[in-house]
Structures are given as C-alpha cells and as structure tokens.
PDB file of C-alpha atoms in Angstrom:
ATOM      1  CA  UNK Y 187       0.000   0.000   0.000  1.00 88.00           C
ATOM      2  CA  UNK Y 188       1.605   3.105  -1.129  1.00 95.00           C
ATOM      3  CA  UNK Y 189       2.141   5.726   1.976  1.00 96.00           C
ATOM      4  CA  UNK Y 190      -0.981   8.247   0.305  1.00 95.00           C
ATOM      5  CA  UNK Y 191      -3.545   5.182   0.270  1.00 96.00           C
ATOM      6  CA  UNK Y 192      -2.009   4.427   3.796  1.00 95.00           C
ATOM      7  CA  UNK Y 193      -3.049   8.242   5.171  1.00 96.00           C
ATOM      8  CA  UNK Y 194      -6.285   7.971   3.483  1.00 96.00           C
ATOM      9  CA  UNK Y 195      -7.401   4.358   4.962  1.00 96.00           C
ATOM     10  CA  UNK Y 196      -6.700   5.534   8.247  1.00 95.00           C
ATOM     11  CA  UNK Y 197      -8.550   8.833   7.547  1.00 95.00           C
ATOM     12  CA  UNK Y 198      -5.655  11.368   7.595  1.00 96.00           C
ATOM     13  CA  UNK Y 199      -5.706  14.591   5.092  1.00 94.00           C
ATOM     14  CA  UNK Y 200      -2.735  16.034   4.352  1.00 95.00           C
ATOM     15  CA  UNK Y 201      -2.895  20.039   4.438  1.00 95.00           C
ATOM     16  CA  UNK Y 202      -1.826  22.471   1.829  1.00 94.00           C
ATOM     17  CA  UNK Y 203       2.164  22.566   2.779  1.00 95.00           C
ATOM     18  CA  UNK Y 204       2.609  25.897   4.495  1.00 92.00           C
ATOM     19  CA  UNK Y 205       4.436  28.775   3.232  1.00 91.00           C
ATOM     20  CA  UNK Y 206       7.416  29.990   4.929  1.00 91.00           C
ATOM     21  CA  UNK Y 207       7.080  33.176   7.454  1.00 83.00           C
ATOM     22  CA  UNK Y 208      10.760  34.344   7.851  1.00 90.00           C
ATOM     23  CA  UNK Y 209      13.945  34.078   5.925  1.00 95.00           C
ATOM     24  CA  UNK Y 210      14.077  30.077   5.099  1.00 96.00           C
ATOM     25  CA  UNK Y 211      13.345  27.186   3.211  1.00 96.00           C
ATOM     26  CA  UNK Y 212      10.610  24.799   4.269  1.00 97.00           C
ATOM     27  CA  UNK Y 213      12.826  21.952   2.585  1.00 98.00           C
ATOM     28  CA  UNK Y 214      16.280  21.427   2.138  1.00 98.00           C
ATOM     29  CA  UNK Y 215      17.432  18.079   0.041  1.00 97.00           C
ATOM     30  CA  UNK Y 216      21.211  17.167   0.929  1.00 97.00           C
ATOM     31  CA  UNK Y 217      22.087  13.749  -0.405  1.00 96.00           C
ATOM     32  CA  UNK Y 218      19.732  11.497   0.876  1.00 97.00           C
ATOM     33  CA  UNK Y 219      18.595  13.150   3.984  1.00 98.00           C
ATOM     34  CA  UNK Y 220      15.449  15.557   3.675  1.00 98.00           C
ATOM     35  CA  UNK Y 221      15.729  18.720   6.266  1.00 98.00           C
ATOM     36  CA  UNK Y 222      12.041  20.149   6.970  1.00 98.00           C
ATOM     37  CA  UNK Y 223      12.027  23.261   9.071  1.00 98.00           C
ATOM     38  CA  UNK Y 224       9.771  23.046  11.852  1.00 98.00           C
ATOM     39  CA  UNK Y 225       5.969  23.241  10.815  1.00 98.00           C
ATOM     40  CA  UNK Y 226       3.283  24.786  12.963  1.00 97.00           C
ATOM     41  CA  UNK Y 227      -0.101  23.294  14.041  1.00 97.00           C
ATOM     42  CA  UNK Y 228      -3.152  23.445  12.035  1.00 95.00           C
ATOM     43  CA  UNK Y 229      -6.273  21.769  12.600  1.00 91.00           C
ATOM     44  CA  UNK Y 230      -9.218  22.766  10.285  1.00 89.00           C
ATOM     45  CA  UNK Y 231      -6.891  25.517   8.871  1.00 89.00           C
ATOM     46  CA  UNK Y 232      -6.997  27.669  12.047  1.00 94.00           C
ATOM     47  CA  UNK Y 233      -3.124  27.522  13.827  1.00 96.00           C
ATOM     48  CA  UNK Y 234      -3.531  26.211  17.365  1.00 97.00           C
ATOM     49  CA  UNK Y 235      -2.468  27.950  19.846  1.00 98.00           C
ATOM     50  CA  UNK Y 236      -1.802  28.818  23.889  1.00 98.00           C
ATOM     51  CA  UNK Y 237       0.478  26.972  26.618  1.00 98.00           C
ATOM     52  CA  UNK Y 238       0.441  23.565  27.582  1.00 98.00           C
ATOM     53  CA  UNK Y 239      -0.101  23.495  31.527  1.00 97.00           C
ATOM     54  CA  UNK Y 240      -1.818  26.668  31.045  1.00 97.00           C
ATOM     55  CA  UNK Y 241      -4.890  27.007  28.355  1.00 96.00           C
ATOM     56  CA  UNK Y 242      -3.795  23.734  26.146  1.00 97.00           C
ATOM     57  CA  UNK Y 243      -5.022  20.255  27.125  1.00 98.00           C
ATOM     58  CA  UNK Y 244      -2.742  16.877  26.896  1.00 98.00           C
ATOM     59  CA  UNK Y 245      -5.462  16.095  24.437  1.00 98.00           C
ATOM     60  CA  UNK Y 246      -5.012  19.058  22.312  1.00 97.00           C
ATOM     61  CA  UNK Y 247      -1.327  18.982  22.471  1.00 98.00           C
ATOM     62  CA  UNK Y 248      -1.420  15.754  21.114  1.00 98.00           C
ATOM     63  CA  UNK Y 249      -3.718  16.724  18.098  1.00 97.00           C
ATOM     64  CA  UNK Y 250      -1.458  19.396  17.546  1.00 98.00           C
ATOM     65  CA  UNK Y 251       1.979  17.524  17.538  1.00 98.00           C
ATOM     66  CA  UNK Y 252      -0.016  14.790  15.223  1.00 98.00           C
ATOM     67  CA  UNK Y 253      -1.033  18.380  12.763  1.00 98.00           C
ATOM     68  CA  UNK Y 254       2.434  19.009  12.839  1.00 98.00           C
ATOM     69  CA  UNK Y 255       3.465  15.465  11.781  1.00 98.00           C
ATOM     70  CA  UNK Y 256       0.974  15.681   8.575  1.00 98.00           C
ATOM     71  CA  UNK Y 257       2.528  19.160   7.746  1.00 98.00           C
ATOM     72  CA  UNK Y 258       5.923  17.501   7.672  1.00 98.00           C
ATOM     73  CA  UNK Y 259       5.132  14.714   5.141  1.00 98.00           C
ATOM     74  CA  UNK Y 260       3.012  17.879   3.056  1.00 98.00           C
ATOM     75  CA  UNK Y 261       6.001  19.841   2.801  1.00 98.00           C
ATOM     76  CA  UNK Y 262       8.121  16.668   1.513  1.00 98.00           C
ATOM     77  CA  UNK Y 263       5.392  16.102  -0.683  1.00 98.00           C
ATOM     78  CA  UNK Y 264       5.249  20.150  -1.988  1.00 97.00           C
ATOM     79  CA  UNK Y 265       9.016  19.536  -2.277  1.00 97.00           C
ATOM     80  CA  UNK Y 266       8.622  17.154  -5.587  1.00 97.00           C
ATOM     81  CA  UNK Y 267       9.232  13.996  -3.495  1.00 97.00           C
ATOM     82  CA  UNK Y 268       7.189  11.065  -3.504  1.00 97.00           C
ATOM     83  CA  UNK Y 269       6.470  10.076   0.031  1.00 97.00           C
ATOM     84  CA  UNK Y 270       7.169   6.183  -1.194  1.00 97.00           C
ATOM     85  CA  UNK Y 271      10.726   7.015  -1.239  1.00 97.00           C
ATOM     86  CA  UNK Y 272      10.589   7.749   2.465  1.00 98.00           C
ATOM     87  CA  UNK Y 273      12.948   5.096   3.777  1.00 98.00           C
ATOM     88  CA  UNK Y 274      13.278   6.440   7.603  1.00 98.00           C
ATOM     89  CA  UNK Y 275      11.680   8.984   9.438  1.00 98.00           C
ATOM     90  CA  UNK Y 276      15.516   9.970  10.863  1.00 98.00           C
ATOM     91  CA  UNK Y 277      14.622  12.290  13.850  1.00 98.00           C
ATOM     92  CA  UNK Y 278      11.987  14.629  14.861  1.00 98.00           C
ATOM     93  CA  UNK Y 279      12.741  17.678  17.142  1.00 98.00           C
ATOM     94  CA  UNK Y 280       8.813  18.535  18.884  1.00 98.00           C
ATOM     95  CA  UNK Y 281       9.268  22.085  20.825  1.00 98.00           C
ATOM     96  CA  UNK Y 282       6.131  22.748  23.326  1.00 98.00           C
ATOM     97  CA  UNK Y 283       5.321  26.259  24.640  1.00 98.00           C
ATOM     98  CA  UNK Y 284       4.856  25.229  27.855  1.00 98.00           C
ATOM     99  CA  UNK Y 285       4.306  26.924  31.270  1.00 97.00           C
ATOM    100  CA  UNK Y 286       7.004  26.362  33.602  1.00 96.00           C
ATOM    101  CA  UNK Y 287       6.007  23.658  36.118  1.00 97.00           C
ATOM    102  CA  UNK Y 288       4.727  21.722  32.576  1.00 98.00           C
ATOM    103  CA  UNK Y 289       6.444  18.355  31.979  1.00 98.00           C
ATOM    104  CA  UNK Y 290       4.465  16.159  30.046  1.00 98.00           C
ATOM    105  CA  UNK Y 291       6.280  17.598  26.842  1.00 98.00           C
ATOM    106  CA  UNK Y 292       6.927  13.566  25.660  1.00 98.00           C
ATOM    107  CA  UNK Y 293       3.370  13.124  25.797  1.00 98.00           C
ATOM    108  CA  UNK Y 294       2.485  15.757  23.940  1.00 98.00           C
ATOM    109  CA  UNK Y 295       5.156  14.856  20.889  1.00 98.00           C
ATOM    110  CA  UNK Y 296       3.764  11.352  21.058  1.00 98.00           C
ATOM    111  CA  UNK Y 297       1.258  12.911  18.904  1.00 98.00           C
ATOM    112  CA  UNK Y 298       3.731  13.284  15.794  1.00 98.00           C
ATOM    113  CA  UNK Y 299       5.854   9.960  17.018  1.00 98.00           C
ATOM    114  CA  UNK Y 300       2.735   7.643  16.747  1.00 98.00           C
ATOM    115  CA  UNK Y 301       1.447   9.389  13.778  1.00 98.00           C
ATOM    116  CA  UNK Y 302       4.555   8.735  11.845  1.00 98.00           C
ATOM    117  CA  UNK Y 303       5.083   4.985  12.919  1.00 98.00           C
ATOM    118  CA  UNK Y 304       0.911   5.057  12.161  1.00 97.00           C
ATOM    119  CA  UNK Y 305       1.670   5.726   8.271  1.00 97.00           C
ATOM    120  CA  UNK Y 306       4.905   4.713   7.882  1.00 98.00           C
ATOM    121  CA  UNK Y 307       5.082   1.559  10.203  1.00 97.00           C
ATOM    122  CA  UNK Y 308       8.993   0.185  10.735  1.00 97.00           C
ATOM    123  CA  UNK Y 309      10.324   3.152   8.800  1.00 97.00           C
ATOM    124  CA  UNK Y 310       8.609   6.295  11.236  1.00 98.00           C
ATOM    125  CA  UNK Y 311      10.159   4.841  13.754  1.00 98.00           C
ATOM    126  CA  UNK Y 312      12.815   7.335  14.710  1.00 98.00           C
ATOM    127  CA  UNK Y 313      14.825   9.500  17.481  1.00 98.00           C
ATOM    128  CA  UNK Y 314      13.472  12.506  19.143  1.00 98.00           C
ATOM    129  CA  UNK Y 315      13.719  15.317  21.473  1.00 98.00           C
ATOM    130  CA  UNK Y 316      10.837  16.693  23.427  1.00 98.00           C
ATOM    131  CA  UNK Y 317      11.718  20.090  24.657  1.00 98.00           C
ATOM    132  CA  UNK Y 318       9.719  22.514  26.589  1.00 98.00           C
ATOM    133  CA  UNK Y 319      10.240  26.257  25.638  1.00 98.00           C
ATOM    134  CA  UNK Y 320       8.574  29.734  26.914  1.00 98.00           C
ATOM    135  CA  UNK Y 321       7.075  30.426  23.273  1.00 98.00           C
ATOM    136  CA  UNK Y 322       7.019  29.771  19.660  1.00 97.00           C
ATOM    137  CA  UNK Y 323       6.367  31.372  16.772  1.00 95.00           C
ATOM    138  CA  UNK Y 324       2.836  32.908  16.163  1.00 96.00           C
ATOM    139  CA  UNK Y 325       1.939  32.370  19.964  1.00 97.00           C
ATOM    140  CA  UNK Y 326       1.566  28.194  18.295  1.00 98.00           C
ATOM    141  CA  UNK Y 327       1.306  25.573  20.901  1.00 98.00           C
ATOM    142  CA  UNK Y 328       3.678  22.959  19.012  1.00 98.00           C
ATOM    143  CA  UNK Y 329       6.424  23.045  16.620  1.00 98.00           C
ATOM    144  CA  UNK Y 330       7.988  20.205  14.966  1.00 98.00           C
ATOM    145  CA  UNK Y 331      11.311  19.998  12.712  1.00 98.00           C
ATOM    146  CA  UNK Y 332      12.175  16.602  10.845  1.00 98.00           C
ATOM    147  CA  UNK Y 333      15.024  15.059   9.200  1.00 98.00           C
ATOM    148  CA  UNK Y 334      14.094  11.955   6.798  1.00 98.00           C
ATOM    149  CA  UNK Y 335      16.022   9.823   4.676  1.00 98.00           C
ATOM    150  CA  UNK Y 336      14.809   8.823   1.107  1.00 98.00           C
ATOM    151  CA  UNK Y 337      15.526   5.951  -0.657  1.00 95.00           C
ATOM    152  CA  UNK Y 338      17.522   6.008  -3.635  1.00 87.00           C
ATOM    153  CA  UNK Y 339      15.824   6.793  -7.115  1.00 71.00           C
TER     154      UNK Y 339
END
C-alpha cells in the first residue's frame, strides 16, 4: 500500500504545505537526507495555539503535535518527493510552549511519534527530542522539525 492510500485508509488529510514566514526554506534536500524546518499546528486551517499546563489540554497537544506530523510529510510532498521514497523517518525535534512547572512535553510529541510509525510503520520509527520552551512562533502551541532519509531513485 503506497504511503498516500495508507493516510487515506486511516482517515488522515494532508494540508496544503505551508508557506514559509521568515527568511528560510521549508525543505532542504542534501544527499539522501530531507531537512524540513519546523511546521506549525493546524487543525481545520486555524493555527492552534496557547500553553500547555496553562490554556492547552494533553489532548489538544497531542492533536497538535499529530497536525504538525501531517505538515511535515506535506512539505516533503510540496518539495517534488514522492512520500514512497521515504525510507526512515531519521529524527523529529517537537518544541512545546509550555508553562514552567509543565512536563508532560513527551506526551504531547507522542502525537507526531505515533502518527509517523501510524503511516509509515517500521520506517517512522525514529529518534526525538521533546523540549519545553517559553514560546514559539505565532503564539503556536507545538512546533515540529524533521530530518528523513529517502531511498535512492
């Protein structure tokens, strides 16, 4: 089953890849490694978001990481590659605007960890940080940066 039909069985829509908003590219292609600058949450094209531990539930967190996930494998996808060619999901950096007691940032990027092994079974399996930070970009509740490695052609 190819990785499209895989997101569409299990009822997953990827979104229209975001443009940037600063002085970078969403993409960067060096050898066989895929670079994808971190990617904001957005759920029913409205971006999500407040603090965890303050006015962001576990819950929504979660559905925000997972957001973030889908944005990743749109921007590879906006980027000419066929997500087939995604051999392994190499590491995913999840930052969490978090209050300052809040620790429950693994939780949270669970939502882009189990989304990725979800679609992409053995190959989203992959190493990650889970780091909680005092804001983000756009007031969003999640961010999450990638680095994948394709297959060869």
């Amino acid at each position: 089953m190819t990785v499209e039909a895989c997101l569409a069985e299990k009822g997953y829509k990827l979104p229209q890849a975001a443009a940037p908003v600063a002085s970078y590219l969403p993409v960067v292609v060096h050898g066989n490694l895929v670079h994808i600058s971190g990617q904001l949450p957005f759920v029913d094209d409205e971006l999500v978001t407040g603090k965890l531990g303050d006015d962001v539930s576990l819950e929504e967190g979660q559905k925000a990481a997972q957001a973030c996930a889908l944005m990743i494998l749109a921007q590879v996808k906006a980027a000419g590659i066929e997500l087939d060619r995604i051999e392994r999901v190499v590491k995913l950096g999840v930052f969490v605007n978090s209050s300052a007691d809040y620790t429950d940032q693994p939780k949270v990027a669970n939502g882009a960890s189990d989304l990725m092994v979800d679609v992409l079974a053995e190959a989203g399996k992959h190493a990650r940080s889970a780091v909680g930070v005092a804001a983000l970009p756009l007031g969003a509740a999640v961010e999450v940066d990638a680095i994948i490695a394709l297959a060869s052609d």
